[in-house]
Tab-separated table of C-alpha atoms in Angstrom:
chain	number	residue	atom	x	y	z
A	271	UNK	CA	44.743	48.603	-14.644
A	272	UNK	CA	43.359	45.718	-12.743
A	273	UNK	CA	39.861	47.093	-12.992
A	274	UNK	CA	40.132	47.530	-16.725
A	275	UNK	CA	41.282	44.006	-17.087
A	276	UNK	CA	38.344	42.573	-15.234
A	277	UNK	CA	36.011	44.870	-17.140
A	278	UNK	CA	37.387	43.589	-20.425
A	279	UNK	CA	37.007	40.080	-19.193
A	280	UNK	CA	33.432	40.729	-18.228
A	281	UNK	CA	32.613	42.281	-21.592
A	282	UNK	CA	34.393	39.530	-23.404
A	283	UNK	CA	32.564	36.803	-21.537
A	284	UNK	CA	29.267	38.615	-22.035
A	285	UNK	CA	29.901	38.800	-25.745
A	286	UNK	CA	30.814	35.140	-25.797
A	287	UNK	CA	27.695	34.102	-23.974
A	288	UNK	CA	25.498	36.233	-26.215
A	289	UNK	CA	26.968	34.865	-29.398
A	290	UNK	CA	26.903	31.416	-27.864
A	291	UNK	CA	23.213	31.675	-27.142
A	292	UNK	CA	22.325	33.039	-30.520
A	293	UNK	CA	24.154	30.377	-32.516
A	294	UNK	CA	23.058	27.550	-30.261
A	295	UNK	CA	19.363	28.307	-30.274
A	296	UNK	CA	18.433	30.217	-33.364
A	297	UNK	CA	20.444	29.027	-36.316
A	298	UNK	CA	18.913	26.289	-38.436
A	299	UNK	CA	22.210	24.439	-38.472
A	300	UNK	CA	22.679	24.177	-34.718
A	301	UNK	CA	19.049	23.297	-34.126
A	302	UNK	CA	19.257	20.524	-36.689
A	303	UNK	CA	22.622	19.360	-35.447
A	304	UNK	CA	21.452	19.067	-31.862
A	305	UNK	CA	18.385	17.084	-32.936
A	306	UNK	CA	20.318	14.684	-35.149
A	307	UNK	CA	22.919	14.179	-32.434
A	308	UNK	CA	20.192	13.589	-29.902
A	309	UNK	CA	18.668	10.874	-32.076
A	310	UNK	CA	22.072	9.307	-32.729
A	311	UNK	CA	22.808	9.279	-29.003
A	312	UNK	CA	19.562	7.473	-28.305
A	313	UNK	CA	20.353	4.968	-31.049
A	314	UNK	CA	23.740	4.308	-29.477
A	315	UNK	CA	22.292	3.617	-26.028
A	316	UNK	CA	22.181	-0.123	-26.218
A	317	UNK	CA	21.023	-0.595	-22.630
A	318	UNK	CA	17.558	0.841	-23.326
A	319	UNK	CA	14.807	-1.619	-24.178
A	320	UNK	CA	13.401	-1.353	-27.669
A	321	UNK	CA	10.071	0.159	-26.680
A	322	UNK	CA	11.445	3.023	-24.614
A	323	UNK	CA	14.207	3.646	-27.152
A	324	UNK	CA	11.675	3.943	-29.955
A	325	UNK	CA	9.577	6.232	-27.781
A	326	UNK	CA	12.487	8.545	-27.122
A	327	UNK	CA	13.478	8.623	-30.778
A	328	UNK	CA	9.909	9.335	-31.804
A	329	UNK	CA	9.848	12.253	-29.401
A	330	UNK	CA	13.103	13.672	-30.761
A	331	UNK	CA	11.901	13.273	-34.330
A	332	UNK	CA	8.557	14.899	-33.608
A	333	UNK	CA	10.370	17.910	-32.204
A	334	UNK	CA	12.192	18.527	-35.443
A	335	UNK	CA	10.036	17.172	-38.264
A	336	UNK	CA	7.279	19.277	-39.746
A	337	UNK	CA	4.990	16.402	-40.603
A	338	UNK	CA	2.021	18.499	-41.639
A	339	UNK	CA	4.120	20.419	-44.151
A	340	UNK	CA	5.607	17.175	-45.414
A	341	UNK	CA	2.140	15.726	-45.853
A	342	UNK	CA	0.910	18.801	-47.717
A	343	UNK	CA	3.833	18.647	-50.066
A	344	UNK	CA	3.408	14.952	-50.635
A	345	UNK	CA	-0.257	15.190	-51.531
A	346	UNK	CA	0.245	18.599	-53.212
A	347	UNK	CA	-2.906	19.205	-55.312
A	348	UNK	CA	-4.702	16.272	-53.749
A	349	UNK	CA	-4.311	17.838	-50.294
A	350	UNK	CA	-6.931	20.461	-51.035
A	351	UNK	CA	-9.286	17.884	-52.475
A	352	UNK	CA	-9.081	15.742	-49.344
A	353	UNK	CA	-11.480	16.175	-46.425
A	354	UNK	CA	-10.035	17.359	-43.087
A	355	UNK	CA	-10.443	13.817	-41.720
A	356	UNK	CA	-8.554	12.372	-44.658
A	357	UNK	CA	-5.881	15.024	-44.237
A	358	UNK	CA	-5.420	14.260	-40.556
A	359	UNK	CA	-5.373	10.541	-41.129
A	360	UNK	CA	-2.788	10.978	-43.846
A	361	UNK	CA	-0.589	13.140	-41.600
A	362	UNK	CA	-0.692	10.553	-38.849
A	363	UNK	CA	0.047	7.577	-41.132
A	364	UNK	CA	2.675	9.390	-43.143
A	365	UNK	CA	4.522	10.578	-40.032
A	366	UNK	CA	4.722	7.024	-38.759
A	367	UNK	CA	5.984	5.876	-42.116
A	368	UNK	CA	8.625	8.598	-42.302
A	369	UNK	CA	9.654	7.942	-38.714
A	370	UNK	CA	10.233	4.290	-39.496
A	371	UNK	CA	12.128	5.040	-42.679
A	372	UNK	CA	14.306	7.688	-41.064
A	373	UNK	CA	15.109	5.606	-37.995
A	374	UNK	CA	15.894	2.604	-40.157
A	375	UNK	CA	18.338	4.523	-42.326
A	376	UNK	CA	19.943	6.292	-39.394
A	377	UNK	CA	20.391	2.972	-37.606
A	378	UNK	CA	22.345	1.638	-40.572
A	379	UNK	CA	24.758	4.562	-40.396
A	380	UNK	CA	25.060	4.962	-36.599
A	381	UNK	CA	28.788	4.348	-36.635
A	382	UNK	CA	29.655	6.661	-39.515
A	383	UNK	CA	30.647	10.257	-39.108
A	384	UNK	CA	28.136	12.974	-39.987
A	385	UNK	CA	29.452	16.385	-40.972
A	386	UNK	CA	27.278	19.482	-40.824
A	387	UNK	CA	28.606	21.663	-43.591
A	388	UNK	CA	26.847	24.921	-44.322
A	389	UNK	CA	23.527	26.705	-44.349
A	390	UNK	CA	21.859	28.379	-47.270
A	391	UNK	CA	19.103	30.809	-46.380
A	392	UNK	CA	16.468	30.819	-49.098
A	393	UNK	CA	14.594	33.588	-47.295
A	394	UNK	CA	13.943	34.570	-43.683
A	395	UNK	CA	11.798	31.496	-43.099
A	396	UNK	CA	13.351	28.843	-45.311
A	397	UNK	CA	16.819	27.341	-45.138
A	398	UNK	CA	18.785	24.365	-46.388
A	399	UNK	CA	21.410	22.715	-44.208
A	400	UNK	CA	23.977	20.656	-46.082
A	401	UNK	CA	25.325	17.574	-44.320
A	402	UNK	CA	27.420	14.631	-45.347
A	403	UNK	CA	27.753	11.088	-44.052
A	404	UNK	CA	31.363	10.012	-44.438
A	405	UNK	CA	31.824	6.326	-45.185
A	406	UNK	CA	35.033	4.591	-46.210
A	407	UNK	CA	34.122	4.263	-49.874
A	408	UNK	CA	31.844	7.229	-50.451
A	409	UNK	CA	30.441	10.414	-48.994
A	410	UNK	CA	26.665	10.590	-48.936
A	411	UNK	CA	25.326	14.151	-49.184
A	412	UNK	CA	22.138	14.725	-47.191
A	413	UNK	CA	20.448	18.118	-47.337
A	414	UNK	CA	17.742	19.096	-44.894
A	415	UNK	CA	15.170	21.680	-45.947
A	416	UNK	CA	13.956	23.642	-42.961
A	417	UNK	CA	11.111	26.063	-42.348
A	418	UNK	CA	10.916	28.481	-39.423
A	419	UNK	CA	7.864	28.040	-37.215
A	420	UNK	CA	7.501	29.627	-33.770
A	421	UNK	CA	11.249	30.096	-33.427
A	422	UNK	CA	12.006	26.508	-34.385
A	423	UNK	CA	13.547	25.380	-37.650
A	424	UNK	CA	11.579	22.334	-38.717
A	425	UNK	CA	12.461	19.782	-41.374
A	426	UNK	CA	10.051	19.728	-44.295
A	427	UNK	CA	12.133	17.673	-46.709
A	428	UNK	CA	15.244	15.515	-46.692
A	429	UNK	CA	17.279	15.325	-49.889
A	430	UNK	CA	19.641	12.368	-50.055
A	431	UNK	CA	22.095	12.313	-52.970
A	432	UNK	CA	19.938	14.796	-54.875
A	433	UNK	CA	16.861	12.674	-54.275
A	434	UNK	CA	14.070	14.446	-52.413
A	435	UNK	CA	12.268	12.090	-50.101
A	436	UNK	CA	9.052	14.075	-50.396
A	437	UNK	CA	8.940	14.280	-54.150
A	438	UNK	CA	9.682	10.570	-54.251
A	439	UNK	CA	6.685	9.735	-52.091
A	440	UNK	CA	4.637	12.309	-53.963
A	441	UNK	CA	4.925	10.633	-57.317
A	442	UNK	CA	4.094	7.148	-56.127
A	443	UNK	CA	1.140	8.387	-54.065
A	444	UNK	CA	-0.109	10.491	-56.940
A	445	UNK	CA	-0.194	7.331	-59.013
A	446	UNK	CA	-2.134	5.406	-56.397
A	447	UNK	CA	-4.624	8.234	-55.809
A	448	UNK	CA	-5.187	8.574	-59.518
A	449	UNK	CA	-5.830	4.867	-59.925
A	450	UNK	CA	-7.895	4.119	-56.837
A	451	UNK	CA	-8.556	7.221	-54.752
A	452	UNK	CA	-7.278	8.647	-51.512
A	453	UNK	CA	-9.105	6.229	-49.199
A	454	UNK	CA	-7.443	3.338	-50.931
A	455	UNK	CA	-4.069	5.032	-50.438
A	456	UNK	CA	-4.798	5.456	-46.740
A	457	UNK	CA	-5.742	1.822	-46.300
A	458	UNK	CA	-2.663	0.694	-48.245
A	459	UNK	CA	-0.496	2.819	-45.981
A	460	UNK	CA	-2.172	1.358	-42.919
A	461	UNK	CA	-1.583	-2.150	-44.187
A	462	UNK	CA	2.073	-1.457	-44.922
A	463	UNK	CA	2.648	-0.018	-41.446
A	464	UNK	CA	1.032	-3.047	-39.820
A	465	UNK	CA	3.188	-5.356	-41.971
A	466	UNK	CA	6.370	-3.579	-40.950
A	467	UNK	CA	5.343	-3.594	-37.327
A	468	UNK	CA	5.030	-7.365	-37.281
A	469	UNK	CA	8.251	-7.688	-39.279
A	470	UNK	CA	10.099	-5.511	-36.757
A	471	UNK	CA	8.675	-7.399	-33.816
A	472	UNK	CA	9.528	-10.819	-35.265
B	163	UNK	CA	33.527	-6.972	-78.399
B	164	UNK	CA	32.006	-6.832	-81.887
B	165	UNK	CA	28.561	-7.567	-80.593
B	166	UNK	CA	28.790	-4.676	-78.193
B	167	UNK	CA	29.780	-2.216	-80.881
B	168	UNK	CA	26.983	-3.421	-83.148
B	169	UNK	CA	24.543	-3.064	-80.326
B	170	UNK	CA	25.601	0.455	-79.521
B	171	UNK	CA	25.401	1.417	-83.198
B	172	UNK	CA	21.913	-0.039	-83.396
B	173	UNK	CA	20.756	1.917	-80.392
B	174	UNK	CA	22.393	5.102	-81.633
B	175	UNK	CA	20.608	4.707	-84.959
B	176	UNK	CA	17.195	4.007	-83.472
B	177	UNK	CA	17.713	6.903	-81.128
B	178	UNK	CA	18.079	9.289	-84.048
B	179	UNK	CA	14.497	8.566	-84.959
B	180	UNK	CA	13.270	9.465	-81.524
B	181	UNK	CA	15.482	12.526	-81.190
B	182	UNK	CA	12.510	14.852	-81.664
B	183	UNK	CA	10.583	13.515	-78.715
B	184	UNK	CA	13.699	13.882	-76.620
B	185	UNK	CA	14.217	17.479	-77.471
B	186	UNK	CA	10.632	18.048	-76.394
B	187	UNK	CA	11.118	16.315	-73.049
B	188	UNK	CA	14.339	18.203	-72.534
B	189	UNK	CA	12.498	21.421	-73.172
B	190	UNK	CA	9.663	20.817	-70.742
B	191	UNK	CA	12.225	19.752	-68.195
B	192	UNK	CA	14.227	22.906	-68.642
B	193	UNK	CA	11.107	25.021	-68.271
B	194	UNK	CA	10.024	23.124	-65.188
B	195	UNK	CA	13.448	23.358	-63.616
B	196	UNK	CA	13.647	27.069	-64.332
B	197	UNK	CA	10.237	27.607	-62.789
B	198	UNK	CA	11.122	25.632	-59.689
B	199	UNK	CA	12.609	28.152	-57.227
B	200	UNK	CA	9.704	30.560	-57.234
B	201	UNK	CA	7.116	27.999	-56.239
B	202	UNK	CA	8.483	26.991	-52.837
B	203	UNK	CA	9.104	30.420	-51.355
B	204	UNK	CA	5.984	32.498	-50.727
B	205	UNK	CA	3.280	31.195	-48.351
B	206	UNK	CA	3.956	30.441	-44.775
B	207	UNK	CA	2.085	27.366	-43.833
B	208	UNK	CA	0.881	26.215	-47.164
B	209	UNK	CA	3.129	23.630	-48.728
B	210	UNK	CA	0.657	22.329	-51.276
B	211	UNK	CA	2.169	24.384	-54.068
B	212	UNK	CA	5.254	22.204	-54.332
B	213	UNK	CA	5.140	19.376	-56.759
B	214	UNK	CA	4.476	21.472	-59.808
B	215	UNK	CA	8.226	21.539	-60.327
B	216	UNK	CA	8.609	17.762	-60.394
B	217	UNK	CA	10.436	16.381	-63.372
B	218	UNK	CA	8.042	14.675	-65.717
B	219	UNK	CA	8.988	11.106	-66.450
B	220	UNK	CA	8.202	9.342	-69.664
B	221	UNK	CA	7.529	5.674	-69.018
B	222	UNK	CA	5.791	4.199	-72.057
B	223	UNK	CA	7.307	0.751	-71.517
B	224	UNK	CA	6.061	0.502	-67.958
B	225	UNK	CA	4.545	-2.974	-68.122
B	226	UNK	CA	7.660	-4.370	-69.782
B	227	UNK	CA	9.859	-2.485	-67.312
B	228	UNK	CA	7.906	-3.873	-64.397
B	229	UNK	CA	8.524	-7.397	-65.661
B	230	UNK	CA	12.272	-6.789	-65.768
B	231	UNK	CA	12.046	-5.088	-62.380
B	232	UNK	CA	10.480	-8.273	-61.010
B	233	UNK	CA	13.224	-10.351	-62.580
B	234	UNK	CA	15.931	-8.092	-61.126
B	235	UNK	CA	14.281	-8.217	-57.727
B	236	UNK	CA	14.317	-12.004	-57.773
B	237	UNK	CA	17.912	-12.107	-58.994
B	238	UNK	CA	18.931	-9.717	-56.241
B	239	UNK	CA	17.027	-11.420	-53.435
B	240	UNK	CA	17.775	-15.022	-54.380
B	241	UNK	CA	21.176	-14.912	-56.036
B	242	UNK	CA	23.196	-11.679	-55.778
B	243	UNK	CA	22.440	-10.829	-52.163
B	244	UNK	CA	23.044	-14.320	-50.699
B	245	UNK	CA	26.393	-14.414	-52.497
B	246	UNK	CA	27.209	-10.954	-51.123
B	247	UNK	CA	26.424	-12.218	-47.624
B	248	UNK	CA	28.840	-15.098	-48.056
B	249	UNK	CA	31.410	-12.697	-49.468
B	250	UNK	CA	30.929	-10.455	-46.412
B	251	UNK	CA	31.564	-13.401	-44.136
B	252	UNK	CA	34.770	-14.415	-45.910
B	253	UNK	CA	36.435	-11.106	-46.827
B	254	UNK	CA	36.697	-8.440	-44.089
B	255	UNK	CA	35.210	-5.019	-44.768
B	256	UNK	CA	38.598	-3.338	-45.236
B	257	UNK	CA	39.437	-5.809	-47.982
B	258	UNK	CA	36.160	-5.258	-49.786
B	259	UNK	CA	36.602	-1.502	-49.512
B	260	UNK	CA	39.981	-1.823	-51.189
B	261	UNK	CA	38.504	-3.948	-53.958
B	262	UNK	CA	35.789	-1.341	-54.412
B	263	UNK	CA	38.462	1.379	-54.600
B	264	UNK	CA	40.311	-0.681	-57.184
B	265	UNK	CA	37.274	-0.920	-59.476
B	266	UNK	CA	36.469	2.723	-58.970
B	267	UNK	CA	40.018	3.721	-59.891
B	268	UNK	CA	39.833	1.529	-62.986
B	269	UNK	CA	36.950	3.651	-64.253
B	270	UNK	CA	38.972	6.873	-64.047
B	271	UNK	CA	39.162	7.092	-67.880
B	272	UNK	CA	35.349	7.321	-67.991
B	273	UNK	CA	35.443	10.284	-65.601
B	274	UNK	CA	38.439	11.994	-67.180
B	275	UNK	CA	37.142	11.791	-70.752
B	276	UNK	CA	33.603	12.846	-69.867
B	277	UNK	CA	34.763	15.762	-67.710
B	278	UNK	CA	36.918	16.834	-70.636
B	279	UNK	CA	34.113	16.641	-73.198
B	280	UNK	CA	31.989	18.758	-70.864
B	281	UNK	CA	34.881	21.247	-70.677
B	282	UNK	CA	35.120	20.808	-66.909
B	283	UNK	CA	38.857	21.375	-66.779
B	284	UNK	CA	39.263	21.363	-63.019
B	285	UNK	CA	37.377	18.067	-62.667
B	286	UNK	CA	39.343	16.478	-65.489
B	287	UNK	CA	42.682	17.424	-63.976
B	288	UNK	CA	41.534	16.356	-60.490
B	289	UNK	CA	40.494	12.964	-61.812
B	290	UNK	CA	43.776	12.588	-63.701
B	291	UNK	CA	45.687	13.446	-60.533
B	292	UNK	CA	43.586	10.978	-58.539
B	293	UNK	CA	44.235	8.254	-61.085
B	294	UNK	CA	48.005	8.812	-61.111
B	295	UNK	CA	48.329	9.025	-57.309
B	296	UNK	CA	45.986	6.152	-56.516
B	297	UNK	CA	47.473	3.860	-59.172
B	298	UNK	CA	50.989	4.366	-57.798
B	299	UNK	CA	51.100	5.347	-54.123
B	300	UNK	CA	47.649	3.817	-53.682
B	301	UNK	CA	48.906	0.435	-54.990
B	302	UNK	CA	46.900	-0.097	-58.204
B	303	UNK	CA	44.020	1.879	-56.778
B	304	UNK	CA	43.477	-0.297	-53.716
B	305	UNK	CA	43.742	2.752	-51.478
B	306	UNK	CA	42.176	6.130	-52.101
B	307	UNK	CA	45.278	8.138	-51.172
B	308	UNK	CA	44.082	11.127	-53.197
B	309	UNK	CA	40.995	11.450	-51.015
B	310	UNK	CA	42.556	10.574	-47.676
B	311	UNK	CA	45.814	12.498	-47.910
B	312	UNK	CA	45.270	15.075	-50.636
B	313	UNK	CA	41.581	15.782	-49.901
B	314	UNK	CA	40.631	15.444	-53.536
B	315	UNK	CA	37.282	13.686	-53.764
B	316	UNK	CA	35.973	11.633	-56.620
B	317	UNK	CA	33.643	13.419	-59.038
B	318	UNK	CA	31.554	11.019	-61.044
B	319	UNK	CA	30.991	11.787	-64.692
B	320	UNK	CA	29.758	9.450	-67.404
B	321	UNK	CA	28.556	9.694	-70.982
B	322	UNK	CA	24.906	9.837	-69.938
B	323	UNK	CA	25.757	12.946	-67.916
B	324	UNK	CA	27.693	14.342	-70.880
B	325	UNK	CA	24.645	13.957	-73.131
B	326	UNK	CA	22.497	15.569	-70.435
B	327	UNK	CA	24.983	18.390	-70.065
B	328	UNK	CA	24.528	19.212	-73.740
B	329	UNK	CA	20.764	19.344	-73.387
B	330	UNK	CA	19.681	15.855	-74.363
B	331	UNK	CA	16.718	14.685	-72.292
B	332	UNK	CA	16.301	11.310	-70.659
B	333	UNK	CA	13.995	9.798	-73.234
B	334	UNK	CA	11.853	6.911	-71.986
B	335	UNK	CA	12.682	5.259	-68.697
B	336	UNK	CA	13.966	1.703	-68.970
B	337	UNK	CA	14.926	-1.047	-66.567
B	338	UNK	CA	17.982	-2.986	-67.715
B	339	UNK	CA	18.245	-6.650	-66.726
B	340	UNK	CA	20.610	-6.985	-63.740
B	341	UNK	CA	21.716	-3.348	-64.005
B	342	UNK	CA	18.429	-1.784	-62.977
B	343	UNK	CA	17.021	1.733	-63.511
B	344	UNK	CA	18.153	3.696	-66.539
B	345	UNK	CA	16.843	5.740	-69.438
B	346	UNK	CA	17.455	5.505	-73.158
B	347	UNK	CA	19.959	8.352	-72.848
B	348	UNK	CA	21.807	6.819	-69.928
B	349	UNK	CA	21.642	3.374	-71.522
B	350	UNK	CA	23.483	4.759	-74.546
B	351	UNK	CA	25.877	6.379	-72.089
B	352	UNK	CA	26.519	3.013	-70.472
B	353	UNK	CA	27.225	1.417	-73.846
B	354	UNK	CA	29.615	4.153	-74.918
B	355	UNK	CA	31.490	4.188	-71.598
B	356	UNK	CA	31.408	0.421	-71.298
B	357	UNK	CA	32.634	-0.201	-74.838
B	358	UNK	CA	35.390	2.354	-75.193
B	359	UNK	CA	36.350	3.853	-71.849
B	360	UNK	CA	36.084	0.965	-69.407
B	361	UNK	CA	39.446	-0.879	-69.381
B	362	UNK	CA	37.706	-4.123	-68.434
B	363	UNK	CA	36.043	-4.101	-71.867
B	364	UNK	CA	39.479	-4.673	-73.402
B	365	UNK	CA	39.798	-8.113	-71.822
B	366	UNK	CA	39.916	-10.704	-74.608
B	367	UNK	CA	37.646	-13.339	-73.149
B	368	UNK	CA	33.964	-12.724	-72.518
B	369	UNK	CA	34.202	-15.085	-69.540
B	370	UNK	CA	36.914	-12.962	-67.971
B	371	UNK	CA	34.907	-9.821	-68.586
B	372	UNK	CA	31.828	-11.268	-66.911
B	373	UNK	CA	33.848	-12.611	-63.974
B	374	UNK	CA	35.416	-9.210	-63.298
B	375	UNK	CA	32.061	-7.429	-63.556
B	376	UNK	CA	30.526	-10.013	-61.253
B	377	UNK	CA	33.124	-9.354	-58.546
B	378	UNK	CA	32.598	-5.622	-59.019
B	379	UNK	CA	28.829	-5.905	-58.514
B	380	UNK	CA	29.117	-8.273	-55.547
B	381	UNK	CA	31.617	-5.946	-53.874
B	382	UNK	CA	29.217	-3.036	-54.230
B	383	UNK	CA	26.302	-5.058	-52.842
B	384	UNK	CA	28.401	-6.360	-49.953
B	385	UNK	CA	29.307	-2.811	-48.883
B	386	UNK	CA	25.788	-1.457	-49.245
B	387	UNK	CA	23.676	-1.106	-46.126
B	388	UNK	CA	20.536	-2.781	-47.434
B	389	UNK	CA	19.336	0.296	-49.301
B	390	UNK	CA	17.124	-1.680	-51.651
B	391	UNK	CA	15.591	-3.660	-48.794
B	392	UNK	CA	14.789	-0.397	-46.996
B	393	UNK	CA	13.103	1.030	-50.092
B	394	UNK	CA	11.070	-2.124	-50.560
B	395	UNK	CA	10.031	-2.057	-46.941
B	396	UNK	CA	9.035	1.595	-46.826
B	397	UNK	CA	7.324	2.272	-50.092
B	398	UNK	CA	3.974	1.179	-51.415
B	399	UNK	CA	5.280	0.903	-54.949
B	400	UNK	CA	9.053	0.298	-55.062
B	401	UNK	CA	9.053	0.443	-58.871
B	402	UNK	CA	7.831	4.058	-58.927
B	403	UNK	CA	9.944	4.957	-55.907
B	404	UNK	CA	13.131	3.741	-57.561
B	405	UNK	CA	12.217	5.239	-60.915
B	406	UNK	CA	11.751	8.688	-59.435
B	407	UNK	CA	14.799	8.414	-57.232
B	408	UNK	CA	16.852	7.473	-60.286
B	409	UNK	CA	15.557	10.355	-62.420
B	410	UNK	CA	16.077	12.895	-59.608
B	411	UNK	CA	19.517	11.569	-58.816
B	412	UNK	CA	20.600	11.784	-62.441
B	413	UNK	CA	19.162	15.267	-62.891
B	414	UNK	CA	21.264	16.328	-59.914
B	415	UNK	CA	24.361	14.634	-61.329
B	416	UNK	CA	23.926	16.353	-64.696
B	417	UNK	CA	23.602	19.769	-63.052
B	418	UNK	CA	26.791	19.356	-61.029
């Protein structure tokens, strides 16, 4: 009897650990959740100095954001027309811009509760994770679109209250490219980033 | 009150003349929306195919809109926001949240009637329940008891959404002084809701009406976490950014 009992216990704990591993590491929801929580934790650490805090956040964001995919989507048809140098420059500028925007918004909501609701698998390599920020007067739905790459689910779009961040950037950039070309867009982005940098420092 | 009705009649009449263009926009939109899911799936690392499914936006009055956008920006930055800051300093957050709940509860008729016209029975009865509970136990709507204790969340519906639900497209994009982004369709929606379904419209004095609306707007701004400032800071062209966000947001609201 005693042996059986311990055997059951062993099997049970094995099963638990297996299921624990699989949900913790492989599901889009848990991967996203751990990243968002990681970023929130860094934001809440008030003892860190600004520079090292930003560095840590940037690292956490870079782990989870699929900036190249986001850039491709944002430029859409113009991506293929751009030279590899232009593409790379755009990716680097756009990631900085998105980083800033995402950190800024997350900072505003650090003290609110975030609920991770459910996952919708679009296919084996695409998923949407539905989340909600609960504030006193309203719930703000935020959906993360994720793509599977090398075992990691990476964010390629963030949809806030039905508004896709990517398609929002896409339309304004399309306008600028149409009017004055991609190099002008790149220099405008550079200028904006520099402006915000001085504004943040001051 | 008379002026408002005349205005809404005028806009309804002029809209009849442009109805054809609308139907067209609605059609292209429907086609684009229907085509959307297929485009994002296939390729692995190529994301350049997205964007074809974007909703097309008609903005023939852009230069005029931009002028009003500039005016609204100035009004927000120099008048509305500073007042909201003072309001924040004087009334604690809990108080402003209650005031916001009160105004939201007051607009229950807009949600109930529009849910009903769209034949969304469950939403209509939920909103009626919310209104009854919050107006009584929730002390004239100051507390959202229905959400907190009965787990029934608000579901926004307005006449613009009703028109959209029945297949009417946005029509041209417009920026309304002080109210901001809208479209011809949603502007008509605002007039219909604001004239007949908003209880505040039944106040006798225009001064009273404006005062109540002013408190409503300031409460909303005071509770907002600088969304507009963030958009202005992050985007190269806030006008386009807001326009697209508005159109996407409304398309999502109509679908729900």
